[in-house]
mmCIF file of C-alpha atoms in Angstrom:
data_model
loop_
_atom_site.group_PDB
_atom_site.id
_atom_site.type_symbol
_atom_site.label_atom_id
_atom_site.label_comp_id
_atom_site.label_asym_id
_atom_site.label_seq_id
_atom_site.Cartn_x
_atom_site.Cartn_y
_atom_site.Cartn_z
ATOM 1 C CA MET A 667 70.186 126.701 93.560
ATOM 2 C CA LYS A 668 72.315 129.599 92.278
ATOM 3 C CA HIS A 669 74.966 128.705 94.915
ATOM 4 C CA LEU A 670 75.101 125.063 93.881
ATOM 5 C CA ILE A 671 75.428 125.940 90.095
ATOM 6 C CA PHE A 672 78.167 128.380 90.922
ATOM 7 C CA CYS A 673 80.072 125.923 93.079
ATOM 8 C CA THR A 674 79.685 123.215 90.574
ATOM 9 C CA ALA A 675 81.093 125.635 87.852
ATOM 10 C CA ALA A 676 83.958 126.773 90.157
ATOM 11 C CA VAL A 677 85.022 123.250 90.882
ATOM 12 C CA PHE A 678 84.953 122.349 87.203
ATOM 13 C CA ILE A 679 87.027 125.496 86.141
ATOM 14 C CA LEU A 680 89.504 125.126 89.113
ATOM 15 C CA SER A 681 90.038 121.398 88.359
ATOM 16 C CA THR A 682 90.663 122.102 84.683
ATOM 17 C CA VAL A 683 93.183 125.024 85.497
ATOM 18 C CA PHE A 684 95.057 123.015 88.073
ATOM 19 C CA ALA A 685 94.928 119.516 86.543
ATOM 20 C CA ARG A 686 98.078 118.523 84.831
ATOM 21 C CA ASP A 687 98.456 115.664 82.260
ATOM 22 C CA ILE A 688 100.414 112.782 83.547
ATOM 23 C CA PRO A 689 103.782 113.183 81.864
ATOM 24 C CA ALA A 690 105.038 110.599 79.244
ATOM 25 C CA GLU A 691 107.174 107.969 80.913
ATOM 26 C CA GLU A 692 110.022 108.590 78.341
ATOM 27 C CA SER A 693 110.192 112.349 79.155
ATOM 28 C CA ILE A 694 110.053 111.704 82.852
ATOM 29 C CA CYS A 695 112.797 109.256 82.671
ATOM 30 C CA GLU A 696 114.993 111.533 80.728
ATOM 31 C CA GLN A 697 114.160 114.553 82.808
ATOM 32 C CA LEU A 698 114.793 112.748 86.151
ATOM 33 C CA LEU A 699 118.140 111.285 85.093
ATOM 34 C CA SER A 700 119.289 114.724 84.383
ATOM 35 C CA ILE A 701 118.412 116.053 87.814
ATOM 36 C CA THR A 702 121.279 116.827 90.211
ATOM 37 C CA LEU A 703 120.440 116.508 94.115
ATOM 38 C CA GLN A 704 122.660 117.658 97.004
ATOM 39 C CA ALA A 705 123.985 114.934 98.996
ATOM 40 C CA PRO A 706 122.065 114.455 102.291
ATOM 41 C CA GLU A 707 123.524 115.689 105.529
ATOM 42 C CA LYS A 708 122.407 112.484 107.504
ATOM 43 C CA LYS A 709 125.097 109.781 107.274
ATOM 44 C CA THR A 710 122.272 107.145 107.435
ATOM 45 C CA ASP A 711 120.777 108.581 104.208
ATOM 46 C CA VAL A 712 124.171 108.775 102.398
ATOM 47 C CA SER A 713 124.897 105.083 103.485
ATOM 48 C CA TYR A 714 121.336 103.974 102.354
ATOM 49 C CA LEU A 715 121.759 105.666 99.033
ATOM 50 C CA GLY A 716 125.262 104.408 98.437
ATOM 51 C CA ILE A 717 126.558 107.722 97.370
ATOM 52 C CA GLU A 718 129.517 110.034 98.254
ATOM 53 C CA GLU A 719 129.100 112.136 101.513
ATOM 54 C CA ALA A 720 129.684 115.499 100.060
ATOM 55 C CA GLY A 721 128.569 117.305 96.911
ATOM 56 C CA SER A 722 125.970 116.500 94.387
ATOM 57 C CA PHE A 723 124.795 113.306 92.817
ATOM 58 C CA ARG A 724 122.484 112.227 89.956
ATOM 59 C CA ILE A 725 119.813 109.605 90.435
ATOM 60 C CA THR A 726 121.798 107.196 88.251
ATOM 61 C CA ASP A 727 124.541 107.235 90.901
ATOM 62 C CA ILE A 728 122.278 105.312 93.449
ATOM 63 C CA PRO A 729 123.177 101.630 93.066
ATOM 64 C CA CYS A 730 119.832 99.944 92.811
ATOM 65 C CA ASP A 731 117.721 98.053 90.240
ATOM 66 C CA VAL A 732 114.605 100.246 91.019
ATOM 67 C CA LEU A 733 114.130 103.708 92.428
ATOM 68 C CA LEU A 734 110.910 104.800 93.840
ATOM 69 C CA VAL A 735 110.481 108.635 93.769
ATOM 70 C CA GLU A 736 107.719 110.360 95.750
ATOM 71 C CA ILE A 737 107.050 113.877 94.719
ATOM 72 C CA PHE A 738 105.330 115.500 97.820
ATOM 73 C CA SER A 739 104.767 118.828 99.568
ATOM 74 C CA MET A 740 104.721 119.373 103.233
ATOM 75 C CA TYR A 741 101.488 121.473 102.766
ATOM 76 C CA CYS A 742 99.734 118.772 100.783
ATOM 77 C CA PRO A 743 96.963 117.078 103.126
ATOM 78 C CA HIS A 744 97.115 114.016 100.896
ATOM 79 C CA CYS A 745 100.887 113.793 101.369
ATOM 80 C CA GLN A 746 100.284 114.112 105.178
ATOM 81 C CA LYS A 747 97.652 111.438 105.191
ATOM 82 C CA GLU A 748 99.868 109.091 102.983
ATOM 83 C CA ALA A 749 102.976 109.476 105.232
ATOM 84 C CA PRO A 750 102.203 106.562 107.611
ATOM 85 C CA ASN A 751 101.573 104.320 104.749
ATOM 86 C CA LEU A 752 104.844 105.293 103.156
ATOM 87 C CA ASN A 753 106.584 104.656 106.376
ATOM 88 C CA GLU A 754 105.194 101.342 106.555
ATOM 89 C CA PHE A 755 105.970 100.573 102.876
ATOM 90 C CA PHE A 756 109.799 101.626 103.571
ATOM 91 C CA ARG A 757 109.807 99.332 106.581
ATOM 92 C CA LEU A 758 108.572 96.355 104.537
ATOM 93 C CA LEU A 759 111.142 97.292 101.944
ATOM 94 C CA ARG A 760 114.093 97.520 104.370
ATOM 95 C CA ASN A 761 112.974 94.317 106.033
ATOM 96 C CA SER A 762 112.900 92.372 102.864
ATOM 97 C CA ASP A 763 115.872 90.103 102.393
ATOM 98 C CA ARG A 764 115.235 89.894 98.688
ATOM 99 C CA PHE A 765 114.533 93.583 97.839
ATOM 100 C CA ALA A 766 116.207 95.899 100.541
ATOM 101 C CA GLU A 767 119.215 96.497 98.482
ATOM 102 C CA ARG A 768 117.593 96.289 95.096
ATOM 103 C CA ILE A 769 114.811 98.848 95.621
ATOM 104 C CA LYS A 770 115.575 102.334 97.074
ATOM 105 C CA MET A 771 113.198 105.158 97.799
ATOM 106 C CA ILE A 772 113.497 108.985 97.915
ATOM 107 C CA GLY A 773 111.155 111.954 98.216
ATOM 108 C CA ILE A 774 111.394 115.342 96.628
ATOM 109 C CA GLY A 775 109.604 118.232 98.334
ATOM 110 C CA VAL A 776 108.125 120.589 95.667
ATOM 111 C CA GLY A 777 108.216 124.144 96.544
ATOM 112 C CA ASN A 778 109.762 123.106 99.956
ATOM 113 C CA SER A 779 112.885 124.550 101.500
ATOM 114 C CA ALA A 780 115.258 122.260 103.388
ATOM 115 C CA PHE A 781 113.728 123.427 106.532
ATOM 116 C CA GLU A 782 110.210 122.568 105.414
ATOM 117 C CA VAL A 783 111.390 119.128 104.127
ATOM 118 C CA ASN A 784 113.111 118.438 107.547
ATOM 119 C CA TYR A 785 109.969 119.601 109.308
ATOM 120 C CA PHE A 786 107.775 117.193 107.367
ATOM 121 C CA ARG A 787 110.303 114.368 107.833
ATOM 122 C CA LYS A 788 110.302 115.006 111.634
ATOM 123 C CA GLN A 789 106.496 115.533 111.982
ATOM 124 C CA TYR A 790 105.726 112.266 110.256
ATOM 125 C CA ASP A 791 108.805 110.332 111.153
ATOM 126 C CA ILE A 792 109.981 109.542 107.707
ATOM 127 C CA LYS A 793 112.946 107.331 107.426
ATOM 128 C CA PHE A 794 113.745 107.454 103.705
ATOM 129 C CA PRO A 795 115.950 110.292 102.267
ATOM 130 C CA MET A 796 114.073 113.513 101.293
ATOM 131 C CA PHE A 797 115.253 116.421 99.116
ATOM 132 C CA PRO A 798 114.055 120.007 98.905
ATOM 133 C CA ASP A 799 112.910 121.513 95.480
ATOM 134 C CA GLN A 800 112.405 124.985 96.797
ATOM 135 C CA ASP A 801 112.334 126.859 93.504
ATOM 136 C CA PHE A 802 110.014 124.242 91.856
ATOM 137 C CA ALA A 803 112.669 123.295 89.275
ATOM 138 C CA ILE A 804 112.083 119.632 89.374
ATOM 139 C CA HIS A 805 108.420 119.982 89.656
ATOM 140 C CA LYS A 806 108.415 122.100 86.520
ATOM 141 C CA ILE A 807 110.714 119.566 84.614
ATOM 142 C CA LEU A 808 107.963 116.869 85.475
ATOM 143 C CA GLY A 809 105.107 118.940 84.177
ATOM 144 C CA GLU A 810 103.892 120.353 87.551
ATOM 145 C CA VAL A 811 102.274 117.110 88.522
ATOM 146 C CA ARG A 812 99.969 116.920 91.618
ATOM 147 C CA THR A 813 101.110 115.702 94.903
ATOM 148 C CA PRO A 814 101.591 112.993 95.990
ATOM 149 C CA TYR A 815 103.065 111.752 92.743
ATOM 150 C CA PHE A 816 104.961 108.487 92.439
ATOM 151 C CA ILE A 817 107.601 107.502 89.724
ATOM 152 C CA GLY A 818 109.194 104.089 89.513
ATOM 153 C CA ILE A 819 112.408 103.861 87.435
ATOM 154 C CA LYS A 820 113.857 100.514 86.598
ATOM 155 C CA PHE A 821 117.681 100.582 85.878
ATOM 156 C CA GLU A 822 118.200 97.800 83.311
ATOM 157 C CA LYS A 823 121.394 95.556 83.038
ATOM 158 C CA ASP A 824 122.207 97.089 79.660
ATOM 159 C CA GLY A 825 122.387 100.470 81.197
ATOM 160 C CA SER A 826 119.021 101.713 80.009
ATOM 161 C CA THR A 827 116.204 102.876 82.228
ATOM 162 C CA THR A 828 112.466 102.291 82.122
ATOM 163 C CA VAL A 829 109.813 104.193 83.923
ATOM 164 C CA PHE A 830 107.213 101.590 84.986
ATOM 165 C CA LEU A 831 105.174 103.727 87.367
ATOM 166 C CA SER A 832 104.043 107.209 86.879
ATOM 167 C CA GLU A 833 100.905 108.039 88.757
ATOM 168 C CA THR A 834 99.326 110.625 91.220
ATOM 169 C CA GLY A 835 97.383 109.809 94.282
ATOM 170 C CA PRO A 836 97.789 107.728 97.463
ATOM 171 C CA ARG A 837 99.137 104.260 97.222
ATOM 172 C CA GLY A 838 96.939 102.654 99.795
ATOM 173 C CA LYS A 839 97.759 99.634 101.841
ATOM 174 C CA PRO A 840 101.521 99.277 102.101
ATOM 175 C CA GLU A 841 101.506 95.553 101.651
ATOM 176 C CA VAL A 842 99.563 95.781 98.436
ATOM 177 C CA PHE A 843 101.630 98.602 97.011
ATOM 178 C CA PHE A 844 104.833 96.596 97.875
ATOM 179 C CA ARG A 845 103.583 93.578 95.943
ATOM 180 C CA ASP A 846 102.315 95.764 93.036
ATOM 181 C CA LEU A 847 105.677 97.645 92.726
ATOM 182 C CA ILE A 848 107.583 94.417 92.531
ATOM 183 C CA LYS A 849 105.306 93.019 89.998
ATOM 184 C CA ARG A 850 105.193 96.116 87.831
ATOM 185 C CA SER A 851 108.926 96.611 88.087
ATOM 186 C CA GLY A 852 109.442 92.960 86.898
ATOM 187 C CA LEU A 853 111.579 92.084 89.829
ATOM 188 C CA GLU A 854 109.627 89.011 90.751
#
């Protein structure tokens, strides 16, 4: 009985310590739009993103109507488990005549070096571009959210941006997530 009480108390304390509030959409958007990423080495990623081959770029440089950002860690068992679903989601997206060019997707590996991101990408056969955040700089900007964390940004015609998705946890069935993302983004 003592062990049960201790374990329950420990779980409560740890969940309180490690739980982070979901950041406000406005602050996420402002922070994400200021982030600079290094152009990927893979030409297919550069082509997919529609950016210059060398140097750095900002998220706003990606020509799309909607950008989905997955915040992950190669050490996160939930991210590992979610990888096949995201691969299928990305396949659905790329095969969509209507949305393939309008919706883009990237991953940011918090606390992960380029080696770790590439290892995760190879291990789980990830096809979308992934970027390291080795020093946790992006993770800190976002309020140290749990992984996996998903952010959906819509780039409006007037030049403004809207965060329509800001949630932690797995996305579930790829087909359902695909339909939900399109509906929530207003691209229907």
